[in-house]
XYZ file of C-alpha atoms in Angstrom:
771
model
C -0.005 0.001 -0.060
C 2.834 2.445 0.940
C 4.678 1.799 -2.194
C 1.684 2.348 -4.462
C 1.135 5.713 -2.603
C 4.931 6.473 -3.073
C 4.701 6.013 -6.544
C 2.381 8.948 -6.817
C 4.135 12.347 -7.968
C 5.092 14.594 -4.969
C 4.027 18.139 -4.989
C 6.946 20.288 -5.896
C 7.563 24.016 -6.482
C 4.701 25.483 -8.640
C 5.108 25.444 -12.351
C 4.137 28.494 -13.934
C 0.795 28.851 -16.055
C 0.488 32.270 -17.616
C -2.273 34.076 -19.115
C -2.711 34.247 -23.085
C -1.671 37.597 -24.695
C -5.285 37.913 -25.820
C -6.819 37.339 -22.668
C -9.688 39.734 -21.968
C -12.411 37.963 -19.797
C -15.768 39.734 -19.611
C -16.799 40.195 -16.136
C -20.075 41.848 -15.392
C -19.620 45.282 -14.010
C -20.716 46.181 -10.385
C -23.364 48.838 -10.019
C -20.662 51.371 -8.949
C -17.215 51.099 -8.471
C -17.798 51.643 -4.531
C -19.065 48.289 -4.549
C -16.043 46.593 -5.972
C -14.612 43.701 -4.099
C -12.242 40.981 -5.362
C -15.214 38.622 -6.657
C -16.576 41.230 -8.624
C -13.813 43.258 -10.042
C -10.627 41.462 -9.747
C -9.811 39.227 -13.173
C -8.529 35.978 -11.527
C -8.090 34.505 -15.022
C -4.986 36.402 -15.325
C -3.541 34.894 -12.167
C -3.525 31.309 -12.183
C -2.458 29.597 -8.917
C 0.626 28.522 -10.399
C 1.475 31.868 -12.337
C 4.099 33.069 -9.805
C 2.159 36.091 -9.703
C 3.831 38.436 -12.541
C 3.550 42.216 -11.806
C 3.875 44.939 -14.409
C 5.198 48.462 -13.263
C 4.006 51.419 -15.513
C 7.390 53.381 -15.195
C 6.423 57.069 -14.822
C 9.212 58.080 -17.319
C 7.494 56.117 -19.974
C 3.828 56.657 -18.925
C 2.850 59.945 -18.086
C -0.098 60.082 -15.291
C 0.800 63.663 -14.281
C 3.804 62.553 -12.248
C 6.215 65.212 -13.620
C 6.378 66.532 -9.951
C 6.753 63.020 -8.190
C 9.212 63.147 -5.572
C 12.729 62.121 -6.832
C 13.429 59.782 -4.048
C 10.063 58.031 -4.083
C 10.544 57.526 -7.840
C 13.812 56.212 -7.678
C 13.285 54.025 -4.518
C 9.773 52.602 -5.898
C 11.370 51.648 -9.228
C 14.514 50.056 -7.485
C 11.978 48.140 -5.142
C 10.107 46.866 -8.169
C 12.821 46.066 -10.478
C 14.486 44.047 -7.765
C 11.340 42.081 -6.834
C 10.923 38.411 -7.947
C 7.490 39.093 -9.301
C 8.350 41.764 -11.661
C 7.955 41.251 -15.549
C 8.438 43.366 -18.254
C 5.924 41.579 -20.632
C 2.562 43.317 -19.959
C 0.539 40.540 -21.852
C 1.364 37.807 -19.342
C 0.730 40.133 -16.365
C -1.594 39.360 -13.096
C -1.375 42.811 -11.657
C -0.408 46.334 -13.053
C 1.082 48.972 -10.664
C 0.537 52.510 -11.278
C 2.545 55.056 -9.005
C 0.093 58.094 -8.627
C 1.582 59.907 -5.663
C 3.265 61.562 -3.716
C 2.948 64.565 -5.941
C 3.841 68.061 -5.241
C 1.232 69.580 -7.690
C -2.190 68.086 -8.145
C -3.784 67.575 -11.331
C -7.420 68.164 -11.728
C -9.716 65.257 -11.061
C -10.770 65.100 -14.743
C -7.187 65.221 -15.817
C -6.129 62.425 -13.665
C -8.935 60.278 -14.602
C -8.026 61.076 -18.193
C -4.596 59.979 -17.851
C -5.485 56.496 -15.961
C -8.153 55.647 -18.454
C -5.421 56.259 -21.256
C -3.103 53.615 -19.967
C -2.434 50.952 -22.423
C -3.485 48.121 -20.423
C -6.427 49.721 -18.558
C -8.714 47.474 -20.598
C -11.518 50.129 -20.335
C -12.210 49.393 -16.471
C -8.833 49.252 -14.853
C -9.077 45.583 -13.685
C -6.160 44.312 -11.900
C -4.434 47.622 -11.578
C -3.108 48.916 -8.286
C -3.159 52.723 -8.111
C -0.360 53.391 -5.346
C -0.377 56.945 -3.703
C 2.594 56.381 -1.510
C 3.232 59.153 1.502
C 6.427 60.587 1.935
C 5.380 64.054 2.675
C 3.231 64.982 5.573
C 0.830 66.966 3.071
C -0.099 63.688 1.249
C -3.667 63.154 1.016
C -6.334 61.255 -0.723
C -6.065 62.108 -4.408
C -8.861 59.600 -5.750
C -12.067 61.194 -4.386
C -14.180 61.909 -7.289
C -12.108 60.109 -9.805
C -13.474 57.204 -11.699
C -10.996 54.580 -10.911
C -13.059 51.573 -12.518
C -12.058 48.261 -11.134
C -8.691 49.317 -10.059
C -7.545 48.837 -6.396
C -6.167 51.743 -4.299
C -3.597 51.799 -2.027
C -2.674 54.833 0.132
C -2.781 56.071 3.672
C -5.997 58.163 3.799
C -9.205 56.539 3.487
C -12.825 56.965 4.852
C -15.075 54.134 5.836
C -17.039 54.856 2.650
C -14.187 55.029 0.271
C -12.172 51.929 1.782
C -13.585 48.773 -0.047
C -12.759 45.858 2.531
C -10.359 43.342 1.265
C -10.000 45.261 -1.865
C -8.125 48.667 -1.313
C -5.036 48.596 1.023
C -3.817 50.920 3.661
C -0.098 51.848 3.188
C 2.294 53.229 5.828
C 4.222 56.266 4.995
C 7.366 55.802 3.093
C 9.759 57.687 5.307
C 12.706 55.413 5.748
C 15.392 54.568 3.424
C 15.153 53.045 -0.047
C 16.244 49.447 1.159
C 18.734 47.572 3.324
C 18.730 46.488 7.067
C 17.288 49.218 9.392
C 18.610 47.872 12.830
C 20.970 50.836 13.264
C 18.206 53.436 13.423
C 16.297 51.433 16.071
C 16.548 51.686 19.733
C 17.161 48.835 22.105
C 13.910 47.046 23.255
C 15.356 47.423 27.135
C 14.814 48.850 29.495
C 11.091 47.889 29.262
C 10.029 50.694 31.287
C 10.943 54.186 30.076
C 10.833 57.879 31.644
C 7.386 58.632 30.766
C 4.694 56.062 31.203
C 2.494 57.572 28.240
C 3.077 60.626 26.167
C 1.043 62.626 23.576
C 2.154 65.705 21.768
C -0.311 67.525 19.383
C -2.708 70.466 18.780
C -6.288 70.359 18.034
C -7.148 73.599 15.853
C -10.948 73.743 16.898
C -10.179 73.305 20.701
C -11.664 75.841 22.705
C -9.204 77.988 24.795
C -11.241 77.729 27.882
C -10.599 76.171 31.378
C -11.406 72.637 31.072
C -13.432 70.776 33.613
C -11.153 68.629 35.570
C -13.543 67.106 37.868
C -15.229 64.466 35.873
C -16.787 61.786 38.093
C -14.181 59.168 38.818
C -16.853 56.533 38.704
C -17.660 57.438 35.375
C -15.940 54.760 33.430
C -17.030 55.759 29.819
C -18.141 58.832 28.050
C -20.798 57.734 25.696
C -21.541 58.941 22.101
C -22.293 62.369 21.272
C -21.196 63.801 24.373
C -17.735 62.807 23.690
C -15.265 65.279 22.163
C -11.540 66.098 22.080
C -12.090 68.746 24.900
C -12.983 65.751 26.928
C -10.119 63.597 26.171
C -7.615 66.533 27.149
C -9.627 66.862 30.540
C -9.080 63.310 31.230
C -5.498 63.334 30.279
C -4.855 66.446 32.689
C -6.674 64.541 35.377
C -4.630 61.721 34.768
C -1.401 63.501 34.838
C -2.242 65.545 37.878
C -3.604 62.207 40.073
C -0.757 59.727 39.485
C 2.520 59.163 40.573
C 3.362 57.753 37.177
C 5.165 60.347 34.915
C 3.379 61.415 31.468
C 4.297 63.834 28.855
C 1.398 65.691 27.383
C 1.329 68.693 25.220
C -1.916 70.056 23.722
C -0.345 73.201 21.899
C 2.766 72.966 19.593
C 5.673 75.036 20.690
C 7.064 75.300 17.105
C 5.893 74.272 13.851
C 2.440 72.490 13.585
C 1.405 70.296 10.549
C -2.383 69.900 10.186
C -4.056 67.091 8.450
C -7.766 66.550 7.893
C -10.512 68.342 9.634
C -10.982 67.080 13.336
C -7.514 65.595 13.463
C -4.987 66.473 16.078
C -2.027 68.363 14.269
C 1.609 66.875 14.274
C 3.934 69.055 16.269
C 7.377 69.741 14.750
C 10.298 69.579 14.416
C 10.952 65.798 14.131
C 13.901 65.754 16.377
C 11.606 67.153 19.345
C 8.784 64.709 18.866
C 11.276 61.888 18.416
C 12.843 62.699 21.690
C 9.631 62.242 23.595
C 8.966 58.853 22.032
C 12.559 57.753 22.918
C 11.543 58.237 26.534
C 8.106 56.875 26.527
C 6.848 53.419 27.317
C 3.509 53.975 25.636
C 2.434 56.702 22.692
C -1.176 57.829 22.555
C -2.551 58.224 19.069
C -5.792 59.591 19.020
C -8.117 59.066 15.998
C -9.916 62.168 14.464
C -13.184 63.127 15.714
C -15.026 62.512 12.503
C -15.645 58.655 12.961
C -16.021 58.151 9.355
C -12.312 59.074 8.810
C -10.611 55.483 9.300
C -6.846 56.238 8.208
C -4.836 59.722 7.418
C -1.399 60.243 6.788
C -0.745 61.863 10.006
C -2.128 58.996 12.032
C 0.024 56.466 10.102
C 3.027 58.735 10.724
C 2.337 58.621 14.225
C 1.987 54.873 14.216
C 5.225 54.669 12.038
C 7.167 56.830 14.439
C 6.107 55.043 17.671
C 7.005 51.571 16.089
C 10.317 52.962 14.969
C 11.466 54.663 18.133
C 9.814 51.722 20.618
C 6.989 53.345 22.176
C 4.067 50.980 22.246
C 1.103 52.617 20.468
C -2.011 52.955 22.283
C -4.877 53.769 19.704
C -7.649 55.790 21.019
C -10.409 55.148 18.604
C -11.032 51.631 17.386
C -11.884 52.489 13.939
C -8.261 52.725 12.805
C -7.228 50.689 9.736
C -3.927 49.278 9.899
C -1.541 48.874 7.212
C -1.503 45.262 5.570
C -3.873 44.181 8.382
C -4.770 41.160 6.184
C -1.433 39.755 7.044
C -0.138 41.391 10.243
C -1.680 40.667 13.709
C -1.648 44.287 15.065
C -3.012 43.350 18.388
C 0.329 42.010 19.265
C 2.049 45.299 18.763
C -0.464 47.794 19.723
C -3.342 48.451 22.334
C -6.488 49.442 20.770
C -9.342 51.110 22.745
C -12.479 52.979 21.924
C -12.590 56.548 22.810
C -15.206 55.830 25.225
C -12.648 54.234 27.487
C -10.434 57.223 27.818
C -11.168 57.262 31.756
C -10.039 53.596 31.978
C -6.971 54.175 30.008
C -4.633 54.888 32.869
C -5.817 51.636 34.563
C -5.466 49.495 31.382
C -1.985 50.542 30.636
C -0.906 49.911 34.266
C -2.127 46.204 33.947
C 0.466 45.626 31.235
C 3.318 43.885 32.808
C 6.902 44.162 31.882
C 6.849 40.886 29.832
C 3.770 41.993 28.053
C 5.448 45.591 27.022
C 8.552 43.487 26.024
C 6.544 41.163 23.889
C 4.598 44.174 22.163
C 7.770 46.103 21.620
C 9.442 43.379 20.148
C 6.791 42.471 17.834
C 6.505 46.137 16.804
C 10.296 46.195 15.846
C 9.640 42.935 13.851
C 6.716 44.590 12.018
C 8.785 47.846 11.328
C 11.921 45.810 10.256
C 9.964 43.802 7.917
C 7.130 45.657 6.534
C 7.553 49.393 7.201
C 10.955 50.450 7.449
C 12.083 51.032 3.909
C 10.417 51.782 0.577
C 11.445 48.144 -0.544
C 9.719 46.508 2.454
C 6.550 48.623 1.737
C 6.382 47.471 -2.074
C 7.289 43.891 -1.320
C 4.668 43.687 1.498
C 1.808 45.438 -0.859
C 2.725 42.785 -3.462
C 2.684 39.797 -0.853
C -0.797 40.980 0.502
C -2.409 40.781 -2.856
C -0.523 37.602 -3.952
C -1.747 36.163 -0.416
C -5.275 37.480 -1.267
C -5.643 35.915 -4.469
C -4.077 32.404 -2.941
C -0.962 32.339 -5.088
C 2.185 31.015 -3.168
C 5.508 33.041 -2.847
C 8.260 32.282 -5.336
C 10.407 29.289 -4.074
C 13.529 30.446 -2.307
C 16.708 30.300 -4.053
C 19.196 27.474 -3.003
C 22.796 27.712 -3.012
C 24.525 25.574 -5.920
C 26.943 22.926 -4.771
C 29.639 22.763 -7.359
C 31.945 19.795 -6.838
C 35.512 20.528 -5.971
C 36.471 17.985 -8.549
C 36.310 18.750 -12.287
C 34.592 16.706 -14.520
C 37.381 14.785 -15.723
C 38.978 13.883 -12.381
C 38.077 10.794 -10.581
C 38.964 10.959 -6.843
C 40.663 7.702 -5.500
C 38.377 5.544 -3.638
C 39.369 3.665 -0.103
C 37.449 0.662 0.345
C 38.813 -0.714 3.325
C 40.209 0.935 6.439
C 40.601 0.466 10.199
C 37.821 1.804 11.994
C 37.827 3.050 15.893
C 35.929 0.575 17.882
C 32.259 1.230 18.041
C 29.668 -0.540 20.012
C 27.954 -3.527 18.364
C 24.908 -1.872 19.313
C 22.134 -2.076 16.707
C 20.964 1.691 16.151
C 18.649 1.625 13.144
C 18.175 0.001 9.817
C 20.696 1.035 6.921
C 18.473 2.282 4.241
C 19.227 3.862 0.797
C 19.361 7.734 0.677
C 15.710 9.042 1.017
C 14.960 12.843 0.612
C 12.507 14.733 2.543
C 9.457 15.630 0.782
C 9.395 19.253 -0.166
C 6.591 21.862 -0.877
C 3.901 20.152 0.955
C 2.379 23.216 2.162
C 2.462 25.456 -1.176
C -1.456 26.498 -0.774
C -2.130 25.478 2.713
C 0.363 27.598 4.702
C 0.326 31.009 2.847
C -0.389 32.970 6.118
C 1.825 31.118 8.488
C 4.980 33.089 8.578
C 3.960 36.622 8.609
C 3.792 37.222 12.271
C 7.291 35.433 12.920
C 10.472 37.307 12.662
C 12.214 35.793 9.411
C 11.383 36.458 5.914
C 7.694 35.556 4.748
C 8.185 36.684 1.336
C 9.519 33.179 0.065
C 8.105 29.847 -0.395
C 10.490 27.387 1.522
C 10.628 23.634 0.785
C 9.978 22.873 4.490
C 9.520 24.941 7.781
C 9.972 23.630 11.208
C 6.734 24.688 12.729
C 3.864 22.620 11.374
C 2.169 20.828 14.321
C 2.283 16.888 14.245
C -0.693 14.840 13.326
C -2.413 13.100 16.350
C -1.029 9.806 17.412
C -3.859 7.728 15.972
C -3.723 9.277 12.494
C -1.079 6.834 11.250
C -3.219 3.760 12.210
C -6.321 5.323 10.688
C -5.551 5.965 7.299
C -2.553 8.669 7.232
C 0.162 6.163 8.066
C 2.325 6.642 4.875
C 5.968 7.109 6.139
C 5.428 6.465 9.465
C 7.423 3.899 11.560
C 6.050 3.261 14.897
C 7.762 1.456 17.517
C 6.677 -2.394 17.517
C 4.227 -1.363 14.664
C 2.406 0.472 17.422
C 2.492 -2.073 20.052
C 5.809 -0.014 21.537
C 8.603 -1.792 23.180
C 12.049 -1.297 24.482
C 15.418 -1.331 23.091
C 14.912 -3.961 20.343
C 11.881 -2.807 18.951
C 13.012 0.941 19.412
C 16.056 0.446 17.340
C 14.301 -1.156 14.547
C 12.071 1.771 13.742
C 12.169 5.591 14.310
C 8.996 5.925 15.781
C 8.012 9.417 16.994
C 5.428 12.013 15.806
C 6.531 12.536 12.071
C 7.102 10.196 9.144
C 10.454 8.623 8.557
C 13.403 10.734 7.381
C 17.204 11.154 7.369
C 19.599 13.736 7.985
C 22.674 15.297 6.115
C 25.909 15.883 7.591
C 27.571 19.321 6.688
C 31.253 19.248 7.552
C 33.452 22.304 7.420
C 37.088 21.727 6.568
C 40.396 23.657 5.925
C 43.726 22.220 4.882
C 44.055 19.280 7.062
C 43.186 16.344 5.104
C 44.038 13.485 7.399
C 41.594 14.837 10.124
C 38.796 15.077 7.478
C 39.450 11.682 6.015
C 39.436 10.166 9.526
C 36.349 12.074 10.402
C 34.478 10.378 7.296
C 35.843 7.079 8.003
C 34.018 7.242 11.539
C 30.667 7.793 9.544
C 30.732 4.388 7.928
C 27.397 2.371 8.629
C 25.601 5.370 10.312
C 21.824 4.595 10.240
C 19.676 7.353 8.785
C 22.402 9.298 7.173
C 21.420 10.612 3.495
C 24.803 12.026 2.482
C 27.618 13.784 3.797
C 28.674 17.438 2.292
C 32.202 18.486 2.978
C 32.460 22.259 2.691
C 35.794 22.788 1.219
C 36.753 26.124 2.512
C 40.394 26.214 1.357
C 41.371 27.909 -1.985
C 43.897 24.809 -2.620
C 42.620 21.815 -4.226
C 42.508 18.611 -2.282
C 45.802 16.522 -3.014
C 45.197 14.287 -6.008
C 46.617 11.298 -4.285
C 44.146 11.664 -1.334
C 42.078 8.339 -0.727
C 38.401 9.186 -0.056
C 36.636 6.487 2.038
C 33.592 4.614 0.938
C 31.253 4.991 3.686
C 27.873 3.563 2.217
C 26.379 7.206 1.300
C 27.576 9.893 -1.034
C 30.232 12.363 -0.110
C 29.926 15.362 -1.937
C 32.704 17.836 -1.634
C 31.437 21.669 -2.211
C 33.917 24.050 -3.775
C 33.681 27.311 -2.207
C 34.086 31.027 -3.489
C 35.833 32.063 -0.561
C 37.171 31.179 2.850
C 34.244 31.855 5.226
C 32.689 30.232 8.149
C 29.395 31.414 6.882
C 29.767 28.657 4.140
C 28.711 26.288 7.039
C 25.237 27.420 7.018
C 24.484 28.025 3.171
C 21.294 26.148 2.038
C 23.088 24.016 -0.560
C 20.807 22.429 -3.143
C 22.595 19.027 -2.484
C 21.000 18.980 1.148
C 17.727 17.233 0.295
C 16.687 16.618 3.941
C 15.208 18.847 6.497
C 17.563 17.758 9.449
C 21.358 19.168 9.018
C 23.816 17.819 11.489
C 26.470 20.488 11.523
C 29.973 19.057 12.427
C 33.526 20.095 12.727
C 36.061 17.545 11.109
C 37.683 17.343 14.477
C 34.491 16.575 16.440
C 34.497 13.034 17.670
C 31.134 11.565 18.167
C 30.113 8.100 18.493
C 27.195 6.767 16.303
C 25.085 6.425 19.354
C 25.396 9.841 20.226
C 24.558 11.276 16.771
C 21.466 8.697 16.334
C 20.089 9.743 19.790
C 20.720 13.668 18.895
C 18.805 12.834 15.594
C 15.848 11.343 17.415
C 15.632 14.126 19.829
C 15.748 16.790 17.171
C 12.804 15.054 15.390
C 10.724 15.889 18.785
C 12.039 19.362 18.646
C 12.472 20.437 15.006
C 12.324 24.117 15.604
C 15.338 24.350 17.886
C 19.313 23.626 17.740
C 20.037 20.201 19.301
C 23.425 19.221 20.016
C 26.200 18.417 22.164
C 28.684 21.082 23.401
C 26.851 23.785 25.716
C 27.853 27.128 26.350
C 26.248 30.267 28.004
C 26.182 33.774 27.983
C 27.216 35.622 31.357
C 26.774 39.301 32.431
C 29.567 41.051 32.909
C 28.755 42.879 36.292
C 31.714 45.505 36.017
C 31.267 46.357 32.443
C 27.422 45.790 32.117
C 27.705 43.763 29.023
C 27.623 40.101 28.000
C 30.554 37.644 28.474
C 31.011 34.261 26.339
C 31.530 31.329 28.638
C 32.325 28.116 28.234
C 33.101 26.758 31.900
C 30.830 23.993 33.350
C 27.498 25.222 34.269
C 24.199 24.231 35.303
C 22.846 26.691 32.940
C 23.533 26.940 29.355
C 22.084 29.239 26.336
C 24.098 27.912 23.259
C 24.610 24.680 21.667
C 27.897 24.863 19.327
C 27.175 24.191 15.723
C 30.506 22.118 15.642
C 28.201 19.393 16.597
C 24.547 20.133 16.346
C 21.281 19.400 14.459
C 19.157 22.280 12.988
C 16.345 22.729 10.267
C 17.596 23.597 6.631
C 14.882 26.507 7.021
C 17.471 28.447 9.297
C 20.233 27.962 6.788
C 17.893 30.049 4.465
C 17.269 32.806 7.103
C 20.901 32.761 8.223
C 22.292 33.374 4.732
C 19.718 35.530 3.269
C 17.673 37.235 5.910
C 19.863 37.677 8.887
C 21.236 41.236 9.051
C 24.323 41.392 6.791
C 26.302 43.085 9.692
C 26.352 39.631 11.461
C 27.762 37.935 8.712
C 30.309 40.546 7.899
C 31.419 40.230 11.661
C 31.871 36.607 11.214
C 34.070 37.035 8.217
C 36.026 39.902 10.039
C 36.903 37.636 13.102
C 36.719 34.271 11.491
C 34.791 33.337 14.448
C 31.299 33.325 15.809
C 29.291 31.761 13.287
C 27.943 29.199 15.683
C 26.902 31.993 18.208
C 25.061 33.703 15.243
C 23.103 30.816 14.577
C 22.099 30.399 18.214
C 21.182 33.967 18.166
C 19.064 33.664 15.138
C 17.062 30.383 16.206
C 16.326 31.842 19.738
C 15.081 35.154 18.119
C 12.698 33.244 15.851
C 11.523 30.687 18.543
C 11.992 32.442 21.818
C 13.262 29.001 22.875
C 16.613 27.794 24.250
C 18.454 25.054 22.580
C 18.536 21.450 23.763
C 21.663 19.934 24.716
C 21.879 16.054 24.646
C 24.182 13.661 26.468
C 26.508 14.358 29.071
C 29.767 14.909 27.288
C 30.931 18.517 26.887
C 33.661 18.613 24.455
C 34.363 16.518 21.502
C 37.809 17.008 20.031
C 39.455 14.009 18.427
C 42.687 12.857 20.040
C 45.795 13.595 17.955
C 44.071 16.363 16.075
C 45.658 19.831 15.489
C 45.401 22.254 18.238
C 42.051 24.162 17.526
C 41.639 27.915 17.130
C 39.455 27.963 20.181
C 42.494 27.339 22.318
C 43.711 30.997 21.553
C 42.688 33.702 24.241
C 41.868 36.187 21.497
C 39.284 33.595 20.281
C 37.316 34.156 23.428
C 37.845 37.871 23.559
C 36.165 37.929 19.879
C 33.372 35.884 21.085
C 32.760 38.424 23.945
C 32.625 41.292 21.263
C 30.314 39.099 18.945
C 27.674 38.484 21.547
C 27.486 42.055 22.630
C 27.523 43.288 18.832
C 24.667 40.728 17.915
C 22.582 41.710 20.719
C 22.653 45.328 19.708
C 21.729 44.055 16.068
C 18.545 42.400 17.401
C 17.916 45.171 19.909
C 17.849 42.779 22.907
C 19.504 39.534 24.003
C 17.612 36.608 22.133
C 19.359 33.939 23.904
C 17.324 32.050 26.582
C 18.745 29.831 29.568
C 17.910 26.220 29.964
C 18.734 24.168 32.968
C 18.419 20.575 31.708
C 19.951 18.131 29.183
C 18.237 15.532 27.566
C 18.921 11.521 27.924
C 17.371 8.713 26.675
C 14.087 7.509 28.262
C 15.616 4.167 29.924
C 18.860 5.969 30.908
C 19.740 4.686 34.535
C 16.587 2.762 34.749
C 16.648 -0.910 36.007
C 15.042 -3.216 33.651
C 14.578 -6.809 33.576
C 17.481 -9.000 31.891
C 15.012 -10.055 28.882
C 14.885 -6.282 27.806
C 17.263 -3.754 26.413
C 17.568 -0.111 26.982
C 16.826 2.261 24.360
C 20.740 3.246 24.180
C 23.302 1.273 26.165
C 25.384 4.230 27.176
C 23.067 7.103 26.838
């Protein structure tokens, strides 16, 4: 039965299906463009599920939509972002979506002229279907420019909307494009800690219609709500003044701008300048109050989005007073993890509410706000990329498969390395650790269409389709016996058992699989050959990738051992420890065992580590434990390798991790971290531990009791040098600055096998003899 199921084709990365050049499906028009929704105004026939979402950009330099006064930075950064986007195409006939950059402009066209320009676009198809009109705000003066313009079936994307104008799950609210064009933004962000800042809550603004009269500060303390039409911005100020005068908490409230003021829509609090003064207050604020306009039909404005943007950037948790705000990209982003949203009628309860948030709550929200800023708001490129991701996900199209790193062989096509068939092995236990099977690759791309939304509220990079991730929940224990048993190898066929039955099957909660060993080496051939020889006969091993970090070719007389699985020697472009974590296309398993060529592990230790990793796929699971210690004298972090009852790192010289983290390490982790690894030729293992703990908020798992694994007789390791430790101190402190906090978490346990030190009857075997 399983063999017949296995013969069915596996789902792979999507193959492209594109629309025909003559495609022009007739869609019955809605009564009015105001009633446009995806089902009535979007042409799905141009966007096949496997089309890879081709996007065409009307270059403003080629198509005049009145953009002569378009802000130069905005134009160049949007063009750069789109030209670098994987979905962009220059063939408009096969396009799913068309991008039209309509703002930010410094001199407005008349409504009629703008409408004429839009309708004259060559692929407008009389009704603007599948067009996105992007009005991206870079100036405080940016406003809605589409009111009164017949935009047909085009989608609108801008910062300013009323509740009548915004068509739910059709139009999109955009953040302001106030950041750089592209690149990492961690340098412009504040540390997440300390959690509590000088001011508990701050607000700076000016209401142009606020009466200059003495405000009533004696609102009844028992009155928990101010209802409906009786509520106005004068009441807000009254409550804030009472809050300020009746609490030991420190607040910063200003209701009149001391210098410049920037007014928005009618009924909206003005933004006080200059930027530096406003930002200084936010840097000292735990929470930042953002008051929605009095007119409740206004659900997003440029100034409101700027306040939200600045609060996230500077680490002040946004408190939105008014539950009608439409957040940017809210289809994908869970804003409740980063902001407090309360109706205006709860203004009298605001102080009580914010005081209920613990340090842990504030840390979690500030961290998530930082993630949102870094991934989706911080640069023009991130905004454009997210805009396209929202629409792509909305129409059900998976992301483009992530790039894999090529694995060129160190040997040219004509050279045949000498094989070593027989060699003397170190004595290993005769313990049976598992069946020897032919190489079996992990199934890929199982969640192409079922996991479109899963990664958008995690740190990392959600804009790619990964062959696998470590986050999927396992099926129930009975599924493998009730129709979903393909690939599972239950212990004793489900009846369980001790050592004998255990070693005959993988068991666990996921189907059978294998692991790939990635071994970094540099100009010590005897050590490498010995390490490879020790792997002969290792169960569940798929292949060995030797990352040849030396510019010198291997000796032509070097004899490579036959160990029962393929040994692929990868040629690298430069000597870098970051090569250890490249997502090589030759790695066909989810599980990677990263191991140094001088790390001496027994087979039972490796198999036990693999079994443990299968139960904790999202974590680093390995052998040498280390920890980060607080330097009381200098108020910083120290790397410590002493024996300890707590640890926070497992060194990747002997550790399992999921291939998903290789993609993130190589392509998404801030470049500054990889640069430091190259500069010091050190710390790549620390960097991987930082990354995984940042993604999961979990510590690594140490297995077995052994603390070091250097092979006898190997050359002295670099880690013996005192400068090695000094560099690692610097790495830990620098990496924590990049992330804005210390991601590493402590753990106080290690993992041993279930029956370790358990007395059992003589006719039973333990899971492992020595573990």
